[in-house]
Amino acid sequence: NAGVTQTPKFRILKIGQSMTLQCTQDMNHNYMYWYRQDPGMGLKLIYYSVGAGITDKGEVPNGYNVSRSTTEDFPLRLELAAPSQTSVYFCASSYSWNREETQYFGPGTRLLVL
Amino acid sequence: DQQVKQNSPSLSVQEGRISILNCDYTNSMFDYFLWYKKYPAEGPTFLISISSIKDKNEDGRFTVFLNKSAKHLSLHIVPSQPGDSAVYFCAASEDSGDDKIIFGKGTRLHILP
């Protein structure tokens, strides 16, 4: 099992550009999440999905969009990149929302918006 | 407003000694707490958790203590090993059905040889 994979590992964007951060999991998990981690800060939830076709906003959804067409993939879309979106983005997945169910994290995508 | 606070950005401990990482929370509705460990250039990995019905949970070298009245929890690592050098995140959730985990800012632990 590869677990949770994310691409790209690192990207530099200009203000106003758009991009999609890819996330794939091969554990047949129903739940998937996107977090961002700003320097010196904890992880904040951007969006999450409880299954294919179902997504919901987290704590900091503004400036992002998501879709979940398959169980495996949960891409995060930035439409108009802003310097405030400079961060490290982590995708995670879990089998269910039993709180004792561990979330498995990908290695992260480091994004720099200039 | 930070609901989960890790007030020590970093901590240095001699190899073989005990490492104690602290975490405070403000939301009295939190009833499930987790610790995640993160190495550079990797995602966080789950370490240990505790439900509010317990005051201690142990897993090998790792023990988490929960003091509900003080809204405080701590992670003890005994004995500390070089591979324990990492950032440790405290996290909490409440049984409200909104599926969110709130993370602290993390504490960087350095294990000294």
mmCIF file with all atom_site columns, C-alpha atoms in Angstrom:
data_model
loop_
_atom_site.group_PDB
_atom_site.id
_atom_site.type_symbol
_atom_site.label_atom_id
_atom_site.label_alt_id
_atom_site.label_comp_id
_atom_site.label_asym_id
_atom_site.label_entity_id
_atom_site.label_seq_id
_atom_site.pdbx_PDB_ins_code
_atom_site.Cartn_x
_atom_site.Cartn_y
_atom_site.Cartn_z
_atom_site.occupancy
_atom_site.B_iso_or_equiv
_atom_site.pdbx_formal_charge
_atom_site.auth_seq_id
_atom_site.auth_comp_id
_atom_site.auth_asym_id
_atom_site.auth_atom_id
_atom_site.pdbx_PDB_model_num
ATOM 1   C CA . ASN A 1 1   ? 0.000   0.000  0.000   1.00 0.00 ? 1   ASN A CA 1
ATOM 2   C CA . ALA A 1 2   ? 1.242   3.467  -0.864  1.00 0.00 ? 2   ALA A CA 1
ATOM 3   C CA . GLY A 1 3   ? -1.125  5.017  1.670   1.00 0.00 ? 3   GLY A CA 1
ATOM 4   C CA . VAL A 1 4   ? -1.873  8.680  0.953   1.00 0.00 ? 4   VAL A CA 1
ATOM 5   C CA . THR A 1 5   ? 0.074   10.255 -1.896  1.00 0.00 ? 5   THR A CA 1
ATOM 6   C CA . GLN A 1 6   ? 0.188   13.934 -2.822  1.00 0.00 ? 6   GLN A CA 1
ATOM 7   C CA . THR A 1 7   ? 1.496   15.742 -5.885  1.00 0.00 ? 7   THR A CA 1
ATOM 8   C CA . PRO A 1 8   ? 3.305   17.993 -6.444  1.00 0.00 ? 8   PRO A CA 1
ATOM 9   C CA . LYS A 1 9   ? 5.718   18.113 -3.516  1.00 0.00 ? 9   LYS A CA 1
ATOM 10  C CA . PHE A 1 10  ? 6.539   21.757 -4.100  1.00 0.00 ? 10  PHE A CA 1
ATOM 11  C CA . ARG A 1 11  ? 5.161   24.512 -6.314  1.00 0.00 ? 11  ARG A CA 1
ATOM 12  C CA . ILE A 1 12  ? 5.674   28.218 -6.821  1.00 0.00 ? 12  ILE A CA 1
ATOM 13  C CA . LEU A 1 13  ? 2.674   30.168 -8.118  1.00 0.00 ? 13  LEU A CA 1
ATOM 14  C CA . LYS A 1 14  ? 2.259   33.750 -9.178  1.00 0.00 ? 14  LYS A CA 1
ATOM 15  C CA . ILE A 1 15  ? -0.586  35.785 -7.709  1.00 0.00 ? 15  ILE A CA 1
ATOM 16  C CA . GLY A 1 16  ? -3.785  35.087 -9.623  1.00 0.00 ? 16  GLY A CA 1
ATOM 17  C CA . GLN A 1 17  ? -2.663  31.761 -11.076 1.00 0.00 ? 17  GLN A CA 1
ATOM 18  C CA . SER A 1 18  ? -4.624  28.599 -10.449 1.00 0.00 ? 18  SER A CA 1
ATOM 19  C CA . MET A 1 19  ? -3.587  25.051 -9.683  1.00 0.00 ? 19  MET A CA 1
ATOM 20  C CA . THR A 1 20  ? -4.863  21.724 -8.424  1.00 0.00 ? 20  THR A CA 1
ATOM 21  C CA . LEU A 1 21  ? -3.241  19.816 -5.603  1.00 0.00 ? 21  LEU A CA 1
ATOM 22  C CA . GLN A 1 22  ? -3.704  16.102 -6.118  1.00 0.00 ? 22  GLN A CA 1
ATOM 23  C CA . CYS A 1 23  ? -4.400  13.579 -3.366  1.00 0.00 ? 23  CYS A CA 1
ATOM 24  C CA . THR A 1 24  ? -4.909  9.830  -3.776  1.00 0.00 ? 24  THR A CA 1
ATOM 25  C CA . GLN A 1 25  ? -5.351  7.082  -1.199  1.00 0.00 ? 25  GLN A CA 1
ATOM 26  C CA . ASP A 1 26  ? -5.327  3.343  -1.804  1.00 0.00 ? 26  ASP A CA 1
ATOM 27  C CA . MET A 1 27  ? -6.755  2.218  1.534   1.00 0.00 ? 27  MET A CA 1
ATOM 28  C CA . ASN A 1 28  ? -10.414 2.339  0.452   1.00 0.00 ? 28  ASN A CA 1
ATOM 29  C CA . HIS A 1 29  ? -11.066 5.018  3.053   1.00 0.00 ? 29  HIS A CA 1
ATOM 30  C CA . ASN A 1 30  ? -14.392 6.810  2.966   1.00 0.00 ? 30  ASN A CA 1
ATOM 31  C CA . TYR A 1 31  ? -13.270 10.002 4.677   1.00 0.00 ? 31  TYR A CA 1
ATOM 32  C CA . MET A 1 32  ? -10.732 12.387 3.192   1.00 0.00 ? 32  MET A CA 1
ATOM 33  C CA . TYR A 1 33  ? -9.508  15.751 4.428   1.00 0.00 ? 33  TYR A CA 1
ATOM 34  C CA . TRP A 1 34  ? -7.445  18.733 3.348   1.00 0.00 ? 34  TRP A CA 1
ATOM 35  C CA . TYR A 1 35  ? -5.469  20.691 5.934   1.00 0.00 ? 35  TYR A CA 1
ATOM 36  C CA . ARG A 1 36  ? -3.101  23.613 5.683   1.00 0.00 ? 36  ARG A CA 1
ATOM 37  C CA . GLN A 1 37  ? -0.246  24.307 8.040   1.00 0.00 ? 37  GLN A CA 1
ATOM 38  C CA . ASP A 1 38  ? 1.118   27.827 8.167   1.00 0.00 ? 38  ASP A CA 1
ATOM 39  C CA . PRO A 1 39  ? 4.587   28.415 9.661   1.00 0.00 ? 39  PRO A CA 1
ATOM 40  C CA . GLY A 1 40  ? 4.566   27.998 13.434  1.00 0.00 ? 40  GLY A CA 1
ATOM 41  C CA . MET A 1 41  ? 0.898   27.083 13.433  1.00 0.00 ? 41  MET A CA 1
ATOM 42  C CA . GLY A 1 42  ? -1.171  23.959 13.798  1.00 0.00 ? 42  GLY A CA 1
ATOM 43  C CA . LEU A 1 43  ? -3.104  22.259 11.043  1.00 0.00 ? 43  LEU A CA 1
ATOM 44  C CA . LYS A 1 44  ? -6.363  23.854 9.989   1.00 0.00 ? 44  LYS A CA 1
ATOM 45  C CA . LEU A 1 45  ? -9.079  21.935 8.154   1.00 0.00 ? 45  LEU A CA 1
ATOM 46  C CA . ILE A 1 46  ? -9.950  23.359 4.715   1.00 0.00 ? 46  ILE A CA 1
ATOM 47  C CA . TYR A 1 47  ? -12.458 20.836 3.345   1.00 0.00 ? 47  TYR A CA 1
ATOM 48  C CA . TYR A 1 48  ? -13.412 17.276 3.991   1.00 0.00 ? 48  TYR A CA 1
ATOM 49  C CA . SER A 1 49  ? -15.394 14.538 2.279   1.00 0.00 ? 49  SER A CA 1
ATOM 50  C CA . VAL A 1 50  ? -17.360 11.650 3.783   1.00 0.00 ? 50  VAL A CA 1
ATOM 51  C CA . GLY A 1 51  ? -17.575 9.744  0.519   1.00 0.00 ? 51  GLY A CA 1
ATOM 52  C CA . ALA A 1 52  ? -17.644 10.077 -3.251  1.00 0.00 ? 52  ALA A CA 1
ATOM 53  C CA . GLY A 1 53  ? -19.853 12.980 -4.275  1.00 0.00 ? 53  GLY A CA 1
ATOM 54  C CA . ILE A 1 54  ? -20.073 14.478 -0.779  1.00 0.00 ? 54  ILE A CA 1
ATOM 55  C CA . THR A 1 55  ? -17.902 17.356 0.423   1.00 0.00 ? 55  THR A CA 1
ATOM 56  C CA . ASP A 1 56  ? -18.182 19.918 3.185   1.00 0.00 ? 56  ASP A CA 1
ATOM 57  C CA . LYS A 1 57  ? -16.376 23.007 4.393   1.00 0.00 ? 57  LYS A CA 1
ATOM 58  C CA . GLY A 1 58  ? -13.912 22.978 7.217   1.00 0.00 ? 58  GLY A CA 1
ATOM 59  C CA . GLU A 1 59  ? -12.503 25.843 9.239   1.00 0.00 ? 59  GLU A CA 1
ATOM 60  C CA . VAL A 1 60  ? -10.763 27.790 6.428   1.00 0.00 ? 60  VAL A CA 1
ATOM 61  C CA . PRO A 1 61  ? -12.474 27.019 3.068   1.00 0.00 ? 61  PRO A CA 1
ATOM 62  C CA . ASN A 1 62  ? -12.286 30.455 1.417   1.00 0.00 ? 62  ASN A CA 1
ATOM 63  C CA . GLY A 1 63  ? -10.246 30.517 -1.782  1.00 0.00 ? 63  GLY A CA 1
ATOM 64  C CA . TYR A 1 64  ? -10.435 26.748 -2.306  1.00 0.00 ? 64  TYR A CA 1
ATOM 65  C CA . ASN A 1 65  ? -12.671 24.231 -4.019  1.00 0.00 ? 65  ASN A CA 1
ATOM 66  C CA . VAL A 1 66  ? -12.790 20.452 -3.859  1.00 0.00 ? 66  VAL A CA 1
ATOM 67  C CA . SER A 1 67  ? -14.461 17.578 -5.623  1.00 0.00 ? 67  SER A CA 1
ATOM 68  C CA . ARG A 1 68  ? -14.734 13.875 -4.844  1.00 0.00 ? 68  ARG A CA 1
ATOM 69  C CA . SER A 1 69  ? -15.704 11.886 -7.920  1.00 0.00 ? 69  SER A CA 1
ATOM 70  C CA . THR A 1 70  ? -14.059 8.656  -6.741  1.00 0.00 ? 70  THR A CA 1
ATOM 71  C CA . THR A 1 71  ? -13.273 7.069  -3.388  1.00 0.00 ? 71  THR A CA 1
ATOM 72  C CA . GLU A 1 72  ? -9.547  7.295  -4.087  1.00 0.00 ? 72  GLU A CA 1
ATOM 73  C CA . ASP A 1 73  ? -9.095  10.911 -5.222  1.00 0.00 ? 73  ASP A CA 1
ATOM 74  C CA . PHE A 1 74  ? -9.721  14.201 -3.474  1.00 0.00 ? 74  PHE A CA 1
ATOM 75  C CA . PRO A 1 75  ? -8.187  17.121 -5.420  1.00 0.00 ? 75  PRO A CA 1
ATOM 76  C CA . LEU A 1 76  ? -7.965  20.627 -3.959  1.00 0.00 ? 76  LEU A CA 1
ATOM 77  C CA . ARG A 1 77  ? -8.336  23.534 -6.386  1.00 0.00 ? 77  ARG A CA 1
ATOM 78  C CA . LEU A 1 78  ? -6.949  27.049 -5.926  1.00 0.00 ? 78  LEU A CA 1
ATOM 79  C CA . GLU A 1 79  ? -8.587  29.345 -8.482  1.00 0.00 ? 79  GLU A CA 1
ATOM 80  C CA . LEU A 1 80  ? -6.888  32.709 -7.851  1.00 0.00 ? 80  LEU A CA 1
ATOM 81  C CA . ALA A 1 81  ? -3.747  32.183 -5.819  1.00 0.00 ? 81  ALA A CA 1
ATOM 82  C CA . ALA A 1 82  ? -2.985  34.791 -3.153  1.00 0.00 ? 82  ALA A CA 1
ATOM 83  C CA . PRO A 1 83  ? 0.113   35.229 -0.953  1.00 0.00 ? 83  PRO A CA 1
ATOM 84  C CA . SER A 1 84  ? -2.032  34.270 2.055   1.00 0.00 ? 84  SER A CA 1
ATOM 85  C CA . GLN A 1 85  ? -2.300  30.782 0.570   1.00 0.00 ? 85  GLN A CA 1
ATOM 86  C CA . THR A 1 86  ? 1.427   30.196 0.975   1.00 0.00 ? 86  THR A CA 1
ATOM 87  C CA . SER A 1 87  ? 1.434   27.161 3.212   1.00 0.00 ? 87  SER A CA 1
ATOM 88  C CA . VAL A 1 88  ? 2.050   23.441 3.448   1.00 0.00 ? 88  VAL A CA 1
ATOM 89  C CA . TYR A 1 89  ? -1.001  21.441 2.447   1.00 0.00 ? 89  TYR A CA 1
ATOM 90  C CA . PHE A 1 90  ? -1.685  17.993 3.868   1.00 0.00 ? 90  PHE A CA 1
ATOM 91  C CA . CYS A 1 91  ? -4.233  15.529 2.630   1.00 0.00 ? 91  CYS A CA 1
ATOM 92  C CA . ALA A 1 92  ? -5.459  12.836 5.021   1.00 0.00 ? 92  ALA A CA 1
ATOM 93  C CA . SER A 1 93  ? -7.880  9.930  5.001   1.00 0.00 ? 93  SER A CA 1
ATOM 94  C CA . SER A 1 94  ? -9.650  7.670  7.465   1.00 0.00 ? 94  SER A CA 1
ATOM 95  C CA . TYR A 1 95  ? -11.972 4.705  7.157   1.00 0.00 ? 95  TYR A CA 1
ATOM 96  C CA . SER A 1 96  ? -14.802 6.310  9.071   1.00 0.00 ? 96  SER A CA 1
ATOM 97  C CA . TRP A 1 97  ? -15.620 9.113  11.418  1.00 0.00 ? 97  TRP A CA 1
ATOM 98  C CA . ASN A 1 98  ? -15.270 7.022  14.474  1.00 0.00 ? 98  ASN A CA 1
ATOM 99  C CA . ARG A 1 99  ? -13.034 9.381  16.397  1.00 0.00 ? 99  ARG A CA 1
ATOM 100 C CA . GLU A 1 100 ? -10.855 6.476  17.434  1.00 0.00 ? 100 GLU A CA 1
ATOM 101 C CA . GLU A 1 101 ? -10.196 5.863  13.741  1.00 0.00 ? 101 GLU A CA 1
ATOM 102 C CA . THR A 1 102 ? -6.757  7.170  12.871  1.00 0.00 ? 102 THR A CA 1
ATOM 103 C CA . GLN A 1 103 ? -6.307  9.750  10.150  1.00 0.00 ? 103 GLN A CA 1
ATOM 104 C CA . TYR A 1 104 ? -3.472  8.883  7.773   1.00 0.00 ? 104 TYR A CA 1
ATOM 105 C CA . PHE A 1 105 ? -1.627  11.846 6.304   1.00 0.00 ? 105 PHE A CA 1
ATOM 106 C CA . GLY A 1 106 ? 0.166   12.339 3.023   1.00 0.00 ? 106 GLY A CA 1
ATOM 107 C CA . PRO A 1 107 ? 3.670   13.878 2.887   1.00 0.00 ? 107 PRO A CA 1
ATOM 108 C CA . GLY A 1 108 ? 2.396   17.351 2.069   1.00 0.00 ? 108 GLY A CA 1
ATOM 109 C CA . THR A 1 109 ? 2.603   19.883 -0.752  1.00 0.00 ? 109 THR A CA 1
ATOM 110 C CA . ARG A 1 110 ? 4.593   23.025 -0.072  1.00 0.00 ? 110 ARG A CA 1
ATOM 111 C CA . LEU A 1 111 ? 3.074   25.984 -1.933  1.00 0.00 ? 111 LEU A CA 1
ATOM 112 C CA . LEU A 1 112 ? 4.664   29.395 -2.319  1.00 0.00 ? 112 LEU A CA 1
ATOM 113 C CA . VAL A 1 113 ? 2.606   32.216 -3.847  1.00 0.00 ? 113 VAL A CA 1
ATOM 114 C CA . LEU A 1 114 ? 4.603   35.240 -4.989  1.00 0.00 ? 114 LEU A CA 1
ATOM 115 C CA . ASP B 2 1   ? -8.862  32.129 19.508  1.00 0.00 ? 1   ASP B CA 1
ATOM 116 C CA . GLN B 2 2   ? -6.763  29.052 20.090  1.00 0.00 ? 2   GLN B CA 1
ATOM 117 C CA . GLN B 2 3   ? -8.733  26.212 21.574  1.00 0.00 ? 3   GLN B CA 1
ATOM 118 C CA . VAL B 2 4   ? -5.727  23.898 21.816  1.00 0.00 ? 4   VAL B CA 1
ATOM 119 C CA . LYS B 2 5   ? -2.528  25.438 23.119  1.00 0.00 ? 5   LYS B CA 1
ATOM 120 C CA . GLN B 2 6   ? 0.989   24.089 23.142  1.00 0.00 ? 6   GLN B CA 1
ATOM 121 C CA . ASN B 2 7   ? 2.877   26.852 24.855  1.00 0.00 ? 7   ASN B CA 1
ATOM 122 C CA . SER B 2 8   ? 6.369   25.415 24.437  1.00 0.00 ? 8   SER B CA 1
ATOM 123 C CA . PRO B 2 9   ? 7.553   25.776 20.832  1.00 0.00 ? 9   PRO B CA 1
ATOM 124 C CA . SER B 2 10  ? 10.553  23.547 21.536  1.00 0.00 ? 10  SER B CA 1
ATOM 125 C CA . LEU B 2 11  ? 11.987  21.206 24.132  1.00 0.00 ? 11  LEU B CA 1
ATOM 126 C CA . SER B 2 12  ? 15.422  19.596 24.483  1.00 0.00 ? 12  SER B CA 1
ATOM 127 C CA . VAL B 2 13  ? 15.875  16.381 26.457  1.00 0.00 ? 13  VAL B CA 1
ATOM 128 C CA . GLN B 2 14  ? 18.847  14.133 27.046  1.00 0.00 ? 14  GLN B CA 1
ATOM 129 C CA . GLU B 2 15  ? 18.663  10.686 25.483  1.00 0.00 ? 15  GLU B CA 1
ATOM 130 C CA . GLY B 2 16  ? 17.396  8.160  28.017  1.00 0.00 ? 16  GLY B CA 1
ATOM 131 C CA . ARG B 2 17  ? 15.581  10.740 30.145  1.00 0.00 ? 17  ARG B CA 1
ATOM 132 C CA . ILE B 2 18  ? 11.864  11.478 30.239  1.00 0.00 ? 18  ILE B CA 1
ATOM 133 C CA . SER B 2 19  ? 10.314  13.893 27.733  1.00 0.00 ? 19  SER B CA 1
ATOM 134 C CA . ILE B 2 20  ? 7.152   15.664 28.872  1.00 0.00 ? 20  ILE B CA 1
ATOM 135 C CA . LEU B 2 21  ? 5.129   17.585 26.323  1.00 0.00 ? 21  LEU B CA 1
ATOM 136 C CA . ASN B 2 22  ? 2.246   19.692 27.562  1.00 0.00 ? 22  ASN B CA 1
ATOM 137 C CA . CYS B 2 23  ? -1.037  20.772 26.042  1.00 0.00 ? 23  CYS B CA 1
ATOM 138 C CA . ASP B 2 24  ? -3.871  22.943 27.371  1.00 0.00 ? 24  ASP B CA 1
ATOM 139 C CA . TYR B 2 25  ? -7.351  23.351 25.954  1.00 0.00 ? 25  TYR B CA 1
ATOM 140 C CA . THR B 2 26  ? -10.117 25.857 26.491  1.00 0.00 ? 26  THR B CA 1
ATOM 141 C CA . ASN B 2 27  ? -13.184 24.116 25.091  1.00 0.00 ? 27  ASN B CA 1
ATOM 142 C CA . SER B 2 28  ? -14.837 22.107 27.868  1.00 0.00 ? 28  SER B CA 1
ATOM 143 C CA . MET B 2 29  ? -16.794 20.174 25.234  1.00 0.00 ? 29  MET B CA 1
ATOM 144 C CA . PHE B 2 30  ? -13.645 18.437 23.979  1.00 0.00 ? 30  PHE B CA 1
ATOM 145 C CA . ASP B 2 31  ? -13.821 14.797 24.966  1.00 0.00 ? 31  ASP B CA 1
ATOM 146 C CA . TYR B 2 32  ? -11.274 13.065 22.773  1.00 0.00 ? 32  TYR B CA 1
ATOM 147 C CA . PHE B 2 33  ? -7.606  13.950 22.532  1.00 0.00 ? 33  PHE B CA 1
ATOM 148 C CA . LEU B 2 34  ? -4.828  12.827 20.238  1.00 0.00 ? 34  LEU B CA 1
ATOM 149 C CA . TRP B 2 35  ? -1.112  13.246 19.785  1.00 0.00 ? 35  TRP B CA 1
ATOM 150 C CA . TYR B 2 36  ? 0.469   13.225 16.348  1.00 0.00 ? 36  TYR B CA 1
ATOM 151 C CA . LYS B 2 37  ? 4.177   13.113 15.546  1.00 0.00 ? 37  LYS B CA 1
ATOM 152 C CA . LYS B 2 38  ? 5.689   14.756 12.500  1.00 0.00 ? 38  LYS B CA 1
ATOM 153 C CA . TYR B 2 39  ? 9.126   14.390 10.936  1.00 0.00 ? 39  TYR B CA 1
ATOM 154 C CA . PRO B 2 40  ? 10.426  17.025 8.462   1.00 0.00 ? 40  PRO B CA 1
ATOM 155 C CA . ALA B 2 41  ? 9.051   16.665 4.924   1.00 0.00 ? 41  ALA B CA 1
ATOM 156 C CA . GLU B 2 42  ? 6.550   14.042 6.061   1.00 0.00 ? 42  GLU B CA 1
ATOM 157 C CA . GLY B 2 43  ? 2.923   14.145 7.075   1.00 0.00 ? 43  GLY B CA 1
ATOM 158 C CA . PRO B 2 44  ? 1.848   13.776 10.702  1.00 0.00 ? 44  PRO B CA 1
ATOM 159 C CA . THR B 2 45  ? 1.437   10.240 12.021  1.00 0.00 ? 45  THR B CA 1
ATOM 160 C CA . PHE B 2 46  ? -0.899  9.217  14.809  1.00 0.00 ? 46  PHE B CA 1
ATOM 161 C CA . LEU B 2 47  ? 0.845   8.425  18.074  1.00 0.00 ? 47  LEU B CA 1
ATOM 162 C CA . ILE B 2 48  ? -1.625  7.946  20.905  1.00 0.00 ? 48  ILE B CA 1
ATOM 163 C CA . SER B 2 49  ? -5.073  9.095  22.000  1.00 0.00 ? 49  SER B CA 1
ATOM 164 C CA . ILE B 2 50  ? -7.213  9.322  25.112  1.00 0.00 ? 50  ILE B CA 1
ATOM 165 C CA . SER B 2 51  ? -10.903 9.598  25.754  1.00 0.00 ? 51  SER B CA 1
ATOM 166 C CA . SER B 2 52  ? -12.199 11.899 28.473  1.00 0.00 ? 52  SER B CA 1
ATOM 167 C CA . ILE B 2 53  ? -13.545 8.916  30.401  1.00 0.00 ? 53  ILE B CA 1
ATOM 168 C CA . LYS B 2 54  ? -9.941  7.987  31.168  1.00 0.00 ? 54  LYS B CA 1
ATOM 169 C CA . ASP B 2 55  ? -7.142  9.887  32.846  1.00 0.00 ? 55  ASP B CA 1
ATOM 170 C CA . LYS B 2 56  ? -4.273  7.824  31.471  1.00 0.00 ? 56  LYS B CA 1
ATOM 171 C CA . ASN B 2 57  ? -3.471  5.803  28.390  1.00 0.00 ? 57  ASN B CA 1
ATOM 172 C CA . GLU B 2 58  ? -0.229  3.962  27.852  1.00 0.00 ? 58  GLU B CA 1
ATOM 173 C CA . ASP B 2 59  ? 1.346   2.500  24.737  1.00 0.00 ? 59  ASP B CA 1
ATOM 174 C CA . GLY B 2 60  ? 4.891   1.268  25.139  1.00 0.00 ? 60  GLY B CA 1
ATOM 175 C CA . ARG B 2 61  ? 7.176   4.198  25.879  1.00 0.00 ? 61  ARG B CA 1
ATOM 176 C CA . PHE B 2 62  ? 4.351   6.698  25.395  1.00 0.00 ? 62  PHE B CA 1
ATOM 177 C CA . THR B 2 63  ? 1.829   7.670  28.061  1.00 0.00 ? 63  THR B CA 1
ATOM 178 C CA . VAL B 2 64  ? -0.782  10.393 27.818  1.00 0.00 ? 64  VAL B CA 1
ATOM 179 C CA . PHE B 2 65  ? -2.254  11.883 31.000  1.00 0.00 ? 65  PHE B CA 1
ATOM 180 C CA . LEU B 2 66  ? -5.484  13.862 31.045  1.00 0.00 ? 66  LEU B CA 1
ATOM 181 C CA . ASN B 2 67  ? -6.498  16.292 33.796  1.00 0.00 ? 67  ASN B CA 1
ATOM 182 C CA . LYS B 2 68  ? -10.025 17.357 32.903  1.00 0.00 ? 68  LYS B CA 1
ATOM 183 C CA . SER B 2 69  ? -10.454 19.798 35.761  1.00 0.00 ? 69  SER B CA 1
ATOM 184 C CA . ALA B 2 70  ? -7.331  21.680 34.656  1.00 0.00 ? 70  ALA B CA 1
ATOM 185 C CA . LYS B 2 71  ? -8.091  21.199 30.959  1.00 0.00 ? 71  LYS B CA 1
ATOM 186 C CA . HIS B 2 72  ? -4.576  19.905 30.551  1.00 0.00 ? 72  HIS B CA 1
ATOM 187 C CA . LEU B 2 73  ? -2.972  16.884 29.000  1.00 0.00 ? 73  LEU B CA 1
ATOM 188 C CA . SER B 2 74  ? 0.601   15.752 28.730  1.00 0.00 ? 74  SER B CA 1
ATOM 189 C CA . LEU B 2 75  ? 2.562   13.235 26.726  1.00 0.00 ? 75  LEU B CA 1
ATOM 190 C CA . HIS B 2 76  ? 5.362   11.386 28.491  1.00 0.00 ? 76  HIS B CA 1
ATOM 191 C CA . ILE B 2 77  ? 8.056   9.559  26.552  1.00 0.00 ? 77  ILE B CA 1
ATOM 192 C CA . VAL B 2 78  ? 10.236  7.246  28.599  1.00 0.00 ? 78  VAL B CA 1
ATOM 193 C CA . PRO B 2 79  ? 13.030  6.632  27.835  1.00 0.00 ? 79  PRO B CA 1
ATOM 194 C CA . SER B 2 80  ? 13.594  9.241  25.136  1.00 0.00 ? 80  SER B CA 1
ATOM 195 C CA . GLN B 2 81  ? 15.372  8.005  22.035  1.00 0.00 ? 81  GLN B CA 1
ATOM 196 C CA . PRO B 2 82  ? 17.044  9.862  19.125  1.00 0.00 ? 82  PRO B CA 1
ATOM 197 C CA . GLY B 2 83  ? 14.218  8.822  16.784  1.00 0.00 ? 83  GLY B CA 1
ATOM 198 C CA . ASP B 2 84  ? 11.782  10.721 19.004  1.00 0.00 ? 84  ASP B CA 1
ATOM 199 C CA . SER B 2 85  ? 13.174  14.029 17.716  1.00 0.00 ? 85  SER B CA 1
ATOM 200 C CA . ALA B 2 86  ? 10.198  15.457 15.834  1.00 0.00 ? 86  ALA B CA 1
ATOM 201 C CA . VAL B 2 87  ? 7.347   17.934 16.113  1.00 0.00 ? 87  VAL B CA 1
ATOM 202 C CA . TYR B 2 88  ? 4.484   16.746 18.308  1.00 0.00 ? 88  TYR B CA 1
ATOM 203 C CA . PHE B 2 89  ? 0.964   18.035 17.759  1.00 0.00 ? 89  PHE B CA 1
ATOM 204 C CA . CYS B 2 90  ? -1.737  17.871 20.373  1.00 0.00 ? 90  CYS B CA 1
ATOM 205 C CA . ALA B 2 91  ? -5.268  17.684 18.957  1.00 0.00 ? 91  ALA B CA 1
ATOM 206 C CA . ALA B 2 92  ? -8.790  17.532 20.322  1.00 0.00 ? 92  ALA B CA 1
ATOM 207 C CA . SER B 2 93  ? -12.331 16.943 19.177  1.00 0.00 ? 93  SER B CA 1
ATOM 208 C CA . GLU B 2 94  ? -15.842 17.095 20.611  1.00 0.00 ? 94  GLU B CA 1
ATOM 209 C CA . ASP B 2 95  ? -18.700 14.720 20.026  1.00 0.00 ? 95  ASP B CA 1
ATOM 210 C CA . SER B 2 96  ? -20.770 17.265 18.103  1.00 0.00 ? 96  SER B CA 1
ATOM 211 C CA . GLY B 2 97  ? -20.965 15.413 14.800  1.00 0.00 ? 97  GLY B CA 1
ATOM 212 C CA . ASP B 2 98  ? -19.085 18.060 12.829  1.00 0.00 ? 98  ASP B CA 1
ATOM 213 C CA . ASP B 2 99  ? -16.107 15.770 12.262  1.00 0.00 ? 99  ASP B CA 1
ATOM 214 C CA . LYS B 2 100 ? -13.436 18.313 13.104  1.00 0.00 ? 100 LYS B CA 1
ATOM 215 C CA . ILE B 2 101 ? -10.159 17.861 14.941  1.00 0.00 ? 101 ILE B CA 1
ATOM 216 C CA . ILE B 2 102 ? -8.530  21.008 16.329  1.00 0.00 ? 102 ILE B CA 1
ATOM 217 C CA . PHE B 2 103 ? -4.731  20.987 16.333  1.00 0.00 ? 103 PHE B CA 1
ATOM 218 C CA . GLY B 2 104 ? -2.267  22.858 18.503  1.00 0.00 ? 104 GLY B CA 1
ATOM 219 C CA . LYS B 2 105 ? 0.746   24.640 17.030  1.00 0.00 ? 105 LYS B CA 1
ATOM 220 C CA . GLY B 2 106 ? 3.132   21.819 17.895  1.00 0.00 ? 106 GLY B CA 1
ATOM 221 C CA . THR B 2 107 ? 6.205   21.376 20.063  1.00 0.00 ? 107 THR B CA 1
ATOM 222 C CA . ARG B 2 108 ? 9.558   20.522 18.499  1.00 0.00 ? 108 ARG B CA 1
ATOM 223 C CA . LEU B 2 109 ? 11.339  17.900 20.593  1.00 0.00 ? 109 LEU B CA 1
ATOM 224 C CA . HIS B 2 110 ? 15.123  17.577 20.333  1.00 0.00 ? 110 HIS B CA 1
ATOM 225 C CA . ILE B 2 111 ? 16.693  14.477 21.864  1.00 0.00 ? 111 ILE B CA 1
ATOM 226 C CA . LEU B 2 112 ? 20.295  15.236 22.755  1.00 0.00 ? 112 LEU B CA 1
ATOM 227 C CA . PRO B 2 113 ? 22.968  12.503 22.608  1.00 0.00 ? 113 PRO B CA 1
#
